[in-house]
Short mmCIF file of C-alpha atoms in Angstrom, two decimals:
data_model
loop_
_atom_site.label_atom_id
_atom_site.label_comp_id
_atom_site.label_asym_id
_atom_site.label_seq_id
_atom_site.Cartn_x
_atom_site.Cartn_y
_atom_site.Cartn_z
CA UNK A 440 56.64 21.52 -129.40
CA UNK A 441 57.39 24.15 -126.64
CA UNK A 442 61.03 25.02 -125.16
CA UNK A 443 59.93 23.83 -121.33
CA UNK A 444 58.55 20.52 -120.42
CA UNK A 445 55.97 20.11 -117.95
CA UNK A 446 56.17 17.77 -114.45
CA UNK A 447 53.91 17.01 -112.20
CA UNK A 448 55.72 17.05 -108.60
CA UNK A 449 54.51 15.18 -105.41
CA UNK A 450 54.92 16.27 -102.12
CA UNK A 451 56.82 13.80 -99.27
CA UNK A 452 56.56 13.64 -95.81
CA UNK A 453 57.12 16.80 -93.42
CA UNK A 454 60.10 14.57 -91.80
CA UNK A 455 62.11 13.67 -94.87
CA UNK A 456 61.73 17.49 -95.83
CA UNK A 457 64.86 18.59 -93.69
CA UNK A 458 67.13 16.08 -95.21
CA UNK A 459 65.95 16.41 -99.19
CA UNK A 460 66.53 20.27 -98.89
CA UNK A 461 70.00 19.82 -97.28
CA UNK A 462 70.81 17.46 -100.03
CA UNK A 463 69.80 19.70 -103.01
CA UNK A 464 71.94 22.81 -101.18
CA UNK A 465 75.20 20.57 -101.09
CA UNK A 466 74.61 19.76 -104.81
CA UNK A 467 74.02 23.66 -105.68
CA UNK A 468 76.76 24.15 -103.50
CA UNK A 469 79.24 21.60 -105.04
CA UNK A 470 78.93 22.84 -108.53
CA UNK A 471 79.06 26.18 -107.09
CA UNK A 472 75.94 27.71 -108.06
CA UNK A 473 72.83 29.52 -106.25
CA UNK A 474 69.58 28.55 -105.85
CA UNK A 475 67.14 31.24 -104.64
CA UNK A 476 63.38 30.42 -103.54
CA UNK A 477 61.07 33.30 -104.78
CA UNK A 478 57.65 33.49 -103.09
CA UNK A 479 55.05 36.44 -102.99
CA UNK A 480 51.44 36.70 -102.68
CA UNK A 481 49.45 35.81 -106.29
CA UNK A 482 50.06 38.77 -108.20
CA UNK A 483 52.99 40.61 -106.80
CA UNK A 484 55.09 40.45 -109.67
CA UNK A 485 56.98 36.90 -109.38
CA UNK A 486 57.57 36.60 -113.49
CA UNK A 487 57.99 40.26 -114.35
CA UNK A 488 60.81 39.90 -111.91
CA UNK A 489 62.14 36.91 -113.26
CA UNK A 490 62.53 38.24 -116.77
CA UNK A 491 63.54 41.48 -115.22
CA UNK A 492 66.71 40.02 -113.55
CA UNK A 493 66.96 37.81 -116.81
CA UNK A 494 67.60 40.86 -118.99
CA UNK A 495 69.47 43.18 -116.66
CA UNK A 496 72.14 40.00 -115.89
CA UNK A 497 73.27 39.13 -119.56
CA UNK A 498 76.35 37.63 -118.54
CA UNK A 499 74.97 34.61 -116.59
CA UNK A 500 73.10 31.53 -117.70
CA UNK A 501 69.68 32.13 -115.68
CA UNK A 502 67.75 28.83 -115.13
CA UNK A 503 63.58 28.70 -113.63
CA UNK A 504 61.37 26.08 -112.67
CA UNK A 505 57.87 27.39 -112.17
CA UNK A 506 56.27 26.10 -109.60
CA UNK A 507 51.98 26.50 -110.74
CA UNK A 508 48.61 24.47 -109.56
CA UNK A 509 48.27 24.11 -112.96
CA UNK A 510 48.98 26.77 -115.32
CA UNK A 511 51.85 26.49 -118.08
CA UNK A 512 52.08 30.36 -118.98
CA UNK A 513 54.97 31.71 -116.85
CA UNK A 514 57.02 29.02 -118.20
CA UNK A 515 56.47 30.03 -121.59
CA UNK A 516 57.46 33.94 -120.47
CA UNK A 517 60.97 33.01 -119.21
CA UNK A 518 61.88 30.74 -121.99
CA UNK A 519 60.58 33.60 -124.25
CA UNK A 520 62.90 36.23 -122.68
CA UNK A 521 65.97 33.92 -123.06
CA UNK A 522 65.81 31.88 -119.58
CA UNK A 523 66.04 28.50 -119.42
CA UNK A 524 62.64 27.65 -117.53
CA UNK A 525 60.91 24.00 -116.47
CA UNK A 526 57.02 23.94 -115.63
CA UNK A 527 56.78 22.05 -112.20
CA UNK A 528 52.76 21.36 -111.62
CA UNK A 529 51.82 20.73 -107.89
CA UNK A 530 48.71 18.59 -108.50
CA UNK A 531 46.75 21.05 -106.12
CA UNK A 532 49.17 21.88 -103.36
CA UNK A 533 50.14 24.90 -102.21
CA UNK A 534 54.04 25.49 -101.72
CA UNK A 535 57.09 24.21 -102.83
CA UNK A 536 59.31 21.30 -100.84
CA UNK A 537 62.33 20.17 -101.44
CA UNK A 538 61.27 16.98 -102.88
CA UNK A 539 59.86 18.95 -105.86
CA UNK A 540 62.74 20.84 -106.43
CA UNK A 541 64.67 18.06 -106.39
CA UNK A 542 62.60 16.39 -109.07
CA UNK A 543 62.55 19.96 -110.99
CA UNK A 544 66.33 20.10 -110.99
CA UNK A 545 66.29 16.56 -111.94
CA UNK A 546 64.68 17.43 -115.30
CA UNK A 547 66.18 21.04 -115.79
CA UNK A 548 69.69 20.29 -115.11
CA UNK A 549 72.18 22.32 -113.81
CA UNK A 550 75.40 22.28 -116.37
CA UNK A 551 74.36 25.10 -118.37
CA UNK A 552 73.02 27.61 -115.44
CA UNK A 553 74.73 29.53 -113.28
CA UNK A 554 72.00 30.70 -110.91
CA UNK A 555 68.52 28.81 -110.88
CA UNK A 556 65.36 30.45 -109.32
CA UNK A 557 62.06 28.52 -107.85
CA UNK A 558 58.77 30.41 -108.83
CA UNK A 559 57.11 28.93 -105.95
CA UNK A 560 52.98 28.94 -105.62
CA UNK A 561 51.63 32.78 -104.77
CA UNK A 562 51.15 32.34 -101.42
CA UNK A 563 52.13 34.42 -98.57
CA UNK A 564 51.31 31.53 -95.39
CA UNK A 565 52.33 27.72 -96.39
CA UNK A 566 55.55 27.96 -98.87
CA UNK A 567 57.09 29.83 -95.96
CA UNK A 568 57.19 26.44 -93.82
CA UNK A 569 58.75 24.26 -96.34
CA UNK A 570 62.34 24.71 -97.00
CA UNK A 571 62.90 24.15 -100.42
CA UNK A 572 66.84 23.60 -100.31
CA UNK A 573 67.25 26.81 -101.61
CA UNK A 574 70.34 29.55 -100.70
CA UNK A 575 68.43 32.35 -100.36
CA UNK A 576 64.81 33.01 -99.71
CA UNK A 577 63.45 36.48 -101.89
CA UNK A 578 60.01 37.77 -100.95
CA UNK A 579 58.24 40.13 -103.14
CA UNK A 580 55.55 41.75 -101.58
CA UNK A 581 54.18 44.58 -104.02
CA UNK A 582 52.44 48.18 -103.07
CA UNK A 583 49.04 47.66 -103.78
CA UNK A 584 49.30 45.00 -101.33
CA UNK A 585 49.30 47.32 -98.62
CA UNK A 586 52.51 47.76 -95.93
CA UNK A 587 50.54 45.98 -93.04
CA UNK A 588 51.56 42.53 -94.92
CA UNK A 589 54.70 41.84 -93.00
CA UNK A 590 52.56 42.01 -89.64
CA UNK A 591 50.20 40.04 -91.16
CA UNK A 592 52.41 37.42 -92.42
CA UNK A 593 55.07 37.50 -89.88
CA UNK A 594 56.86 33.70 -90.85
CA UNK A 595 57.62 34.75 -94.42
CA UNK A 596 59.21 38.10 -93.27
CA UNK A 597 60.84 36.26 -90.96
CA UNK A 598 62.55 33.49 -93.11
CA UNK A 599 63.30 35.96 -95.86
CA UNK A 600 66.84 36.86 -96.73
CA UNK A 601 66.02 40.00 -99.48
CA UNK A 602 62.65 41.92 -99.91
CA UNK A 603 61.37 43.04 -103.16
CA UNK A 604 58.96 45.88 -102.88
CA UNK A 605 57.94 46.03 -106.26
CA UNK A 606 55.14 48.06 -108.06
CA UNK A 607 57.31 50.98 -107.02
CA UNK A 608 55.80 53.25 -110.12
CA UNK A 609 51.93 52.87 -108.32
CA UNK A 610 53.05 54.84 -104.92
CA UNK A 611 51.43 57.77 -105.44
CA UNK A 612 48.21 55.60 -106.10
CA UNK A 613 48.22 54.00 -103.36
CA UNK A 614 48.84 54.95 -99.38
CA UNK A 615 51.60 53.05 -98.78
CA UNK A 616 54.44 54.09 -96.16
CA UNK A 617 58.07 52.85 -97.00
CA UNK A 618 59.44 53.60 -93.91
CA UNK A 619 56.72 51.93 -92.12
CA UNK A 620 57.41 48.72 -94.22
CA UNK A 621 60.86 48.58 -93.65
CA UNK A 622 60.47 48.74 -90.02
CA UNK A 623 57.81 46.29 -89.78
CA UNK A 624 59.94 44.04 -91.88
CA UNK A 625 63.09 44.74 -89.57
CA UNK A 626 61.42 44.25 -86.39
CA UNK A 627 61.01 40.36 -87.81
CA UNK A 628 63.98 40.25 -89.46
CA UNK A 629 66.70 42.47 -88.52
CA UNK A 630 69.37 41.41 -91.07
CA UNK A 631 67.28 41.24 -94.20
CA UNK A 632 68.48 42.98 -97.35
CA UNK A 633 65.22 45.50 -98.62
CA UNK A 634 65.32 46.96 -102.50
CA UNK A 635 62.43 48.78 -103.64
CA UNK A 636 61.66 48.31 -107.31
CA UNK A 637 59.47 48.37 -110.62
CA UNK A 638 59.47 45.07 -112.51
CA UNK A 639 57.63 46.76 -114.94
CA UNK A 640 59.73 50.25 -115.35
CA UNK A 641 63.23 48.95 -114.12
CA UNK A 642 63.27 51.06 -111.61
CA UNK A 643 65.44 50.48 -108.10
CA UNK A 644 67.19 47.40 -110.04
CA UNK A 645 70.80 48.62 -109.86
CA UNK A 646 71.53 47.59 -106.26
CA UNK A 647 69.72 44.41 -106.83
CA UNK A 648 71.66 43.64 -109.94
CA UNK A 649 75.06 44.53 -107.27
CA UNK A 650 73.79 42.32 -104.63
CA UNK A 651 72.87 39.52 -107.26
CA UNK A 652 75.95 39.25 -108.53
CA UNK A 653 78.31 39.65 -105.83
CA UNK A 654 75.84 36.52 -104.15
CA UNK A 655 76.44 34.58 -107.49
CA UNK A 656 80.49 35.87 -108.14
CA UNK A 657 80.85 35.13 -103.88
CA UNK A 658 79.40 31.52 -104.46
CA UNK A 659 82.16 31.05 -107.33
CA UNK A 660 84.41 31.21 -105.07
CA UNK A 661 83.92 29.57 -102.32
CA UNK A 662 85.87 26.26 -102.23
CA UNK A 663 88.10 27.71 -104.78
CA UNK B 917 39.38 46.57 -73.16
CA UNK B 918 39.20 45.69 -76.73
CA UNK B 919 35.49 45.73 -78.30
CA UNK B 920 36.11 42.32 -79.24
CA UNK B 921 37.62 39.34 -78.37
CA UNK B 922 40.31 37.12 -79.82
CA UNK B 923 39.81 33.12 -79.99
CA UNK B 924 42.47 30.56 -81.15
CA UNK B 925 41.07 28.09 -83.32
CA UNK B 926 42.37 24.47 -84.26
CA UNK B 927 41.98 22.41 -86.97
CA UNK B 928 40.01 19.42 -87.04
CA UNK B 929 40.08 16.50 -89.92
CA UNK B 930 39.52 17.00 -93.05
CA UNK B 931 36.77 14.06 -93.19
CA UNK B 932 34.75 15.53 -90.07
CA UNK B 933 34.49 19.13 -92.31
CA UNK B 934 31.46 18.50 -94.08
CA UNK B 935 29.40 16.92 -91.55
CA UNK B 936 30.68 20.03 -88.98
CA UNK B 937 30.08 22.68 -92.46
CA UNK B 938 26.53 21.08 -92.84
CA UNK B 939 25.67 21.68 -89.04
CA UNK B 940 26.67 25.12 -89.33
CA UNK B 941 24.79 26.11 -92.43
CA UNK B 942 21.43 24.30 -90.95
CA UNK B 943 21.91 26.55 -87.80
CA UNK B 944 22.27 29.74 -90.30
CA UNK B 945 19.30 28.46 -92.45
CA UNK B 946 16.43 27.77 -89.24
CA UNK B 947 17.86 30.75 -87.83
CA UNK B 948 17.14 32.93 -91.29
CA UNK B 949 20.23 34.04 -91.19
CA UNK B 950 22.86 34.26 -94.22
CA UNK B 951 26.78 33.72 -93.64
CA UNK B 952 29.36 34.38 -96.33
CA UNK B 953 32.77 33.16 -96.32
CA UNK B 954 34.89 36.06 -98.16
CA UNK B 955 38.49 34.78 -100.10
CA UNK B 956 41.20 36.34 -101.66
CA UNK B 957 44.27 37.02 -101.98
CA UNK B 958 46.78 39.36 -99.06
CA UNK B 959 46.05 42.36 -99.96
CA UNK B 960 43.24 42.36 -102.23
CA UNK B 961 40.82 44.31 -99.78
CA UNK B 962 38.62 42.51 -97.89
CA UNK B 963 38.52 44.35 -94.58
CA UNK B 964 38.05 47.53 -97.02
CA UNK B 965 35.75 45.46 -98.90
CA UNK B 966 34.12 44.36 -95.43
CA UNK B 967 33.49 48.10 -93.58
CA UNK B 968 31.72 49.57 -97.33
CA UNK B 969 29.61 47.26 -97.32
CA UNK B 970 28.68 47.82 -93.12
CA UNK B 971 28.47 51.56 -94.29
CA UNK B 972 26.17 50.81 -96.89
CA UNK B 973 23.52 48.88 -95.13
CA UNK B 974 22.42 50.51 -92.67
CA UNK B 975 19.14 48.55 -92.29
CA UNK B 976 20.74 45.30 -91.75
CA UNK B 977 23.13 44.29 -88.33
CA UNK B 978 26.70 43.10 -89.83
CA UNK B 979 29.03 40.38 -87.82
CA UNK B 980 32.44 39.86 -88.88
CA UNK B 981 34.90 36.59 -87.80
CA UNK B 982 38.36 38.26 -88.73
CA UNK B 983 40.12 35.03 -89.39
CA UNK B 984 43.80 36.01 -89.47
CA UNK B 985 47.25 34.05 -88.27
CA UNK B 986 48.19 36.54 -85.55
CA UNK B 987 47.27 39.85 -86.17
CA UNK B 988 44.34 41.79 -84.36
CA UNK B 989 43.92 44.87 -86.92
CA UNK B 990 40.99 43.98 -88.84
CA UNK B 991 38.50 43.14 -86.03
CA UNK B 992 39.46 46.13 -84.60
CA UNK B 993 38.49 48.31 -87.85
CA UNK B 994 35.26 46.34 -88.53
CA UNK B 995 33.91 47.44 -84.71
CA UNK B 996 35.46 51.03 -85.31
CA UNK B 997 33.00 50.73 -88.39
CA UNK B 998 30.08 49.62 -86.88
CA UNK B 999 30.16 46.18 -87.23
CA UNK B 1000 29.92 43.56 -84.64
CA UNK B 1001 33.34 41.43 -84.52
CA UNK B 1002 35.66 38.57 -83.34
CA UNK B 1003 39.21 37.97 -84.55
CA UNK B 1004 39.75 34.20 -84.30
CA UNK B 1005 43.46 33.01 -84.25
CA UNK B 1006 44.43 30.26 -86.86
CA UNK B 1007 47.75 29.41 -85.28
CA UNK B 1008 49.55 29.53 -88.04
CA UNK B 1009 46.84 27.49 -90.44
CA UNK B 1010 46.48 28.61 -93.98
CA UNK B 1011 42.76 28.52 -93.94
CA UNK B 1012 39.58 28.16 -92.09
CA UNK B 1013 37.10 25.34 -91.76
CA UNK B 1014 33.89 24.44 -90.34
CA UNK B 1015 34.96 23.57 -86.98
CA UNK B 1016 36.61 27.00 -86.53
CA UNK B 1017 33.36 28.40 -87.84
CA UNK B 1018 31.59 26.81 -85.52
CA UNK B 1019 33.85 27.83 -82.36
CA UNK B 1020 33.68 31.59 -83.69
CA UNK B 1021 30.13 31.71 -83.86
CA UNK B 1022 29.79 30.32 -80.42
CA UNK B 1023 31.77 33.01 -79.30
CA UNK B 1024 29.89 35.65 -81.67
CA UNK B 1025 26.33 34.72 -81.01
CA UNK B 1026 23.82 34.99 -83.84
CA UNK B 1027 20.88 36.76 -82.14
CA UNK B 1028 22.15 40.33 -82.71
CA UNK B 1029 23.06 40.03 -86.39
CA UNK B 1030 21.52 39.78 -89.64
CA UNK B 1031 23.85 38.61 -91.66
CA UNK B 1032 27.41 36.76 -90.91
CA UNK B 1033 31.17 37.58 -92.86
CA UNK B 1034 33.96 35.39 -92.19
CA UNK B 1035 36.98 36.95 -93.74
CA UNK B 1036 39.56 33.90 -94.46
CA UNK B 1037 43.33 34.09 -94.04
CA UNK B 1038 44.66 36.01 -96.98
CA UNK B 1039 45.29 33.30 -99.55
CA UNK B 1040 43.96 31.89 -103.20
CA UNK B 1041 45.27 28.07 -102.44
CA UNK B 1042 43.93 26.27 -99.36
CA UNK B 1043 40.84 28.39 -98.19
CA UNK B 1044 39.37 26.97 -101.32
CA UNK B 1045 39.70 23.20 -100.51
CA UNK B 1046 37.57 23.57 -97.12
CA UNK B 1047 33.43 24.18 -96.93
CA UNK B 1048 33.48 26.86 -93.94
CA UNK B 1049 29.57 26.29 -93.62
CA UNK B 1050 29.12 29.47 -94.85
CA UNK B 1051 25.68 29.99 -98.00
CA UNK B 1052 27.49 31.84 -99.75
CA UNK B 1053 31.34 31.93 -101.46
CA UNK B 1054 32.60 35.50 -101.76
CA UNK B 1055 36.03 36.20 -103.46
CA UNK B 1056 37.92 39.34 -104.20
CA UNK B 1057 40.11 39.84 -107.04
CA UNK B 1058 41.85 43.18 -107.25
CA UNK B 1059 43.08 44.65 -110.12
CA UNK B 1060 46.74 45.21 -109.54
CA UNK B 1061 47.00 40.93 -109.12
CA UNK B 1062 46.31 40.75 -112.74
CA UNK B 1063 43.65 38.91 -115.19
CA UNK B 1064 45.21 36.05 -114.98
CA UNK B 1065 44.38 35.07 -111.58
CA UNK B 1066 41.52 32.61 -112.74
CA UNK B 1067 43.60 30.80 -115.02
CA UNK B 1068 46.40 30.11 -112.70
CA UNK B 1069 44.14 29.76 -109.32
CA UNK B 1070 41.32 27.92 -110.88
CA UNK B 1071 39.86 25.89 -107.73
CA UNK B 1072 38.80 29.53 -105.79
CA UNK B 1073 36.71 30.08 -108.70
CA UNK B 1074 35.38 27.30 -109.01
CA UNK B 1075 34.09 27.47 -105.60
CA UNK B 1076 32.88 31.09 -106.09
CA UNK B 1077 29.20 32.40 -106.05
CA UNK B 1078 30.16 35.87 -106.55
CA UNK B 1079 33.68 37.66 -107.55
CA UNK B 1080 34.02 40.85 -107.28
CA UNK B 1081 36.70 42.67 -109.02
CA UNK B 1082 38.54 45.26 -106.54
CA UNK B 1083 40.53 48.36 -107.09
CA UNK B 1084 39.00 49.63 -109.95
CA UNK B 1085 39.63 52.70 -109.31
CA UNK B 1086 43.07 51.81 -110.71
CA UNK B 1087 42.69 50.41 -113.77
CA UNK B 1088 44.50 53.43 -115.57
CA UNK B 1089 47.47 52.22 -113.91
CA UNK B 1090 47.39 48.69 -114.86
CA UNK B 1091 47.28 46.37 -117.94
CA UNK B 1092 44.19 44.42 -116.63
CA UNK B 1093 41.20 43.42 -119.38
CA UNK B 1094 37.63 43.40 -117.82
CA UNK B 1095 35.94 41.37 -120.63
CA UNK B 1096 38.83 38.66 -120.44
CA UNK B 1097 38.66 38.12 -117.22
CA UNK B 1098 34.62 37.70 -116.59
CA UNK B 1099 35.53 35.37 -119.35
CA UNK B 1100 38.32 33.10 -117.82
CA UNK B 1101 35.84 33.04 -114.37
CA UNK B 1102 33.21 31.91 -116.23
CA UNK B 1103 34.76 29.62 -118.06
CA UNK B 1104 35.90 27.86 -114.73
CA UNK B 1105 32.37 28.47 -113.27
CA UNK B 1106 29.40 29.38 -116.19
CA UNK B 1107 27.00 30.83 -113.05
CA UNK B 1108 29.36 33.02 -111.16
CA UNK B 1109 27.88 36.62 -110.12
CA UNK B 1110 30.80 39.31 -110.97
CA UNK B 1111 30.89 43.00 -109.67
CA UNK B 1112 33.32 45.86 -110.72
CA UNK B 1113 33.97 47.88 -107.53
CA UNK B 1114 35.91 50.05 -105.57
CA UNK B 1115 35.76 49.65 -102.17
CA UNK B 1116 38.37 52.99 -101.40
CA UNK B 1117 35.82 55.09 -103.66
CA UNK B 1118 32.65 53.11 -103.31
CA UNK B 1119 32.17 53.14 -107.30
CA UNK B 1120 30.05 50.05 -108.22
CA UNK B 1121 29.05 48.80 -105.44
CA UNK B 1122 24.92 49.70 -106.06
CA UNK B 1123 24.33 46.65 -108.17
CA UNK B 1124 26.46 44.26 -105.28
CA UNK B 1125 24.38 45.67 -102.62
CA UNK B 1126 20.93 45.30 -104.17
CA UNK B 1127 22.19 41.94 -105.04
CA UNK B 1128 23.34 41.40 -101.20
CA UNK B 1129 20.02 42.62 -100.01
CA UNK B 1130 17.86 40.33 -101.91
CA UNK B 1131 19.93 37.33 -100.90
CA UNK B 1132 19.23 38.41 -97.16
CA UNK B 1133 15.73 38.76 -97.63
CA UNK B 1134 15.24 35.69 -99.80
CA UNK B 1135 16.75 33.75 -96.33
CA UNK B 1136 14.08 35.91 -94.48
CA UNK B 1137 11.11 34.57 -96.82
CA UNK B 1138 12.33 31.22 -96.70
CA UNK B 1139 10.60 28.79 -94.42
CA UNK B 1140 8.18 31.22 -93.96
#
């Protein structure tokens, strides 16, 4: 018997997208809690994050719904490192809509969470068209990947909130400018928050951690 | 004035692809020519990939459609190199089909090369659902993405002739197993060719050319 359960999610209709994802951000909004959309390239670092920001924020109930084709392990990882985690499958498609996070939340619930995070699909072009009714939108993009990403993939840099650049530890490994980055990401998106970090070391968390919780203690008290 | 030119492409239905991926692989095939589609991930190295293999054959004349959403970069790099090149446009599509083949090589021309690249948008999802026309299926893994990769993105290797494994010039860096990976790809597809390389150092990539040759002259011989 494992701690997560595993759902297979359908996507709806471009049209109904718009309404679904307003729905689920009254809902998080209502009970006062955040839901942030994390999407990256395959291999950028999405989990390591995850259970990263898991251990670092002790004092808040961290909920995930893994979004894979159809692959149960990252699941497993965050229930493992004390998160509360549902597997979403996507039967083949490629990004997250709101549909499927409304069936996620459905099934995860949200009494016992104070912050929930969407693993959505590694993919840098299609989850960036689908809103997934989530607060914020966090993009990891990771050094090996190379800095010329964000001109690459212009729509996720632009409908990012906060950039990860994770993988920190590999710089000298790689050529990899962090100014450069910064401005191509800027020049999309002038108001987006930029932390550069090691999932795997811890380093550059601190101001994340700040900016985390302020987002989640700021949500707590809105309405109030 | 650029050394090559940049074509938007569309999308045509999905049922059309075959018949349209079937024309273009008979017009490769009477023309002995050989066209590979190459995959992966953003990031993993396929331009990089793309100019070491131009530098190391000489002999043969290389084309290149650089199939990106909006950028220019790459078909600039692959003429700096040597190649011959055209950067097609997707318009914000996540992938490229047979139709978009077919309106790049029109634009290309087939007379002056030997053998035909396309290199896909950056992505492990969608590229993998659509037959480009291309003989061969070409992906790149790269180390830093992690062994996993096959597991979790199954359908791209089930598609894939050959895989090779990129960056291994950094596997010091990273917790990646060799042997478990060639085993997960092979489990999802028993005939796959697999390659160890470097395309920044050039380590490994003797047994993929000789192997790259032999499928250019075996097009050559055939209808001889």
């Amino acid at each position: 018997m494992e701690d997560y359960k595993v759902l297979l999610v359908k996507e709806h209709v471009f049209a109904e997208n718009e309404v679904n994802a307003d729905t689920v951000r009254k809902e998080f909004s209502e009970n006062k809690k955040l839901l942030i959309n994390v999407m990256s390239s395959p291999g950028s670092g999405k989990t390591t994050t995850l259970v990263r920001l898991i251990e670092m924020l002790p004092q808040y109930r961290i909920g995930v719904m893994e979004c894979d084709i159809d692959a149960d392990c990252d699941a497993k990882t965050i229930t493992e490192h004390g998160g509360k985690s549902i597997q979403l499958h996507t039967g083949g498609m490629c990004h997250m809509d709101a549909q499927m996070t409304k069936q996620g939340l459905d099934e995860l619930g949200m009494d016992d969470i104070d912050v929930c995070f969407i693993e959505n699909v590694g993919n840098l072009v299609c989850p960036a068209e689908f809103d997934t009714g989530a607060d914020i939108n966090l993009t990891i993009l990771s050094v090996p990947e190379g800095d010329d990403k964000p001109a690459k993939y212009p729509l996720m840099y632009e409908v990012s909130d906060v950039v990860l650049i994770n993988k920190i530890d590999t710089l000298p490994v790689f050529d990899f400018d962090t100014e450069l980055v910064k401005e191509r990401i800027r020049k999309l998106n002038p108001d987006a928050v930029i932390f550069f970090v090691s999932s795997k070391t811890g380093e550059g968390f601190k101001d994340c951690i700040t900016w985390l919780s302020n987002a989640i203690e700021q949500r707590r008290r809105e309405h109030a």
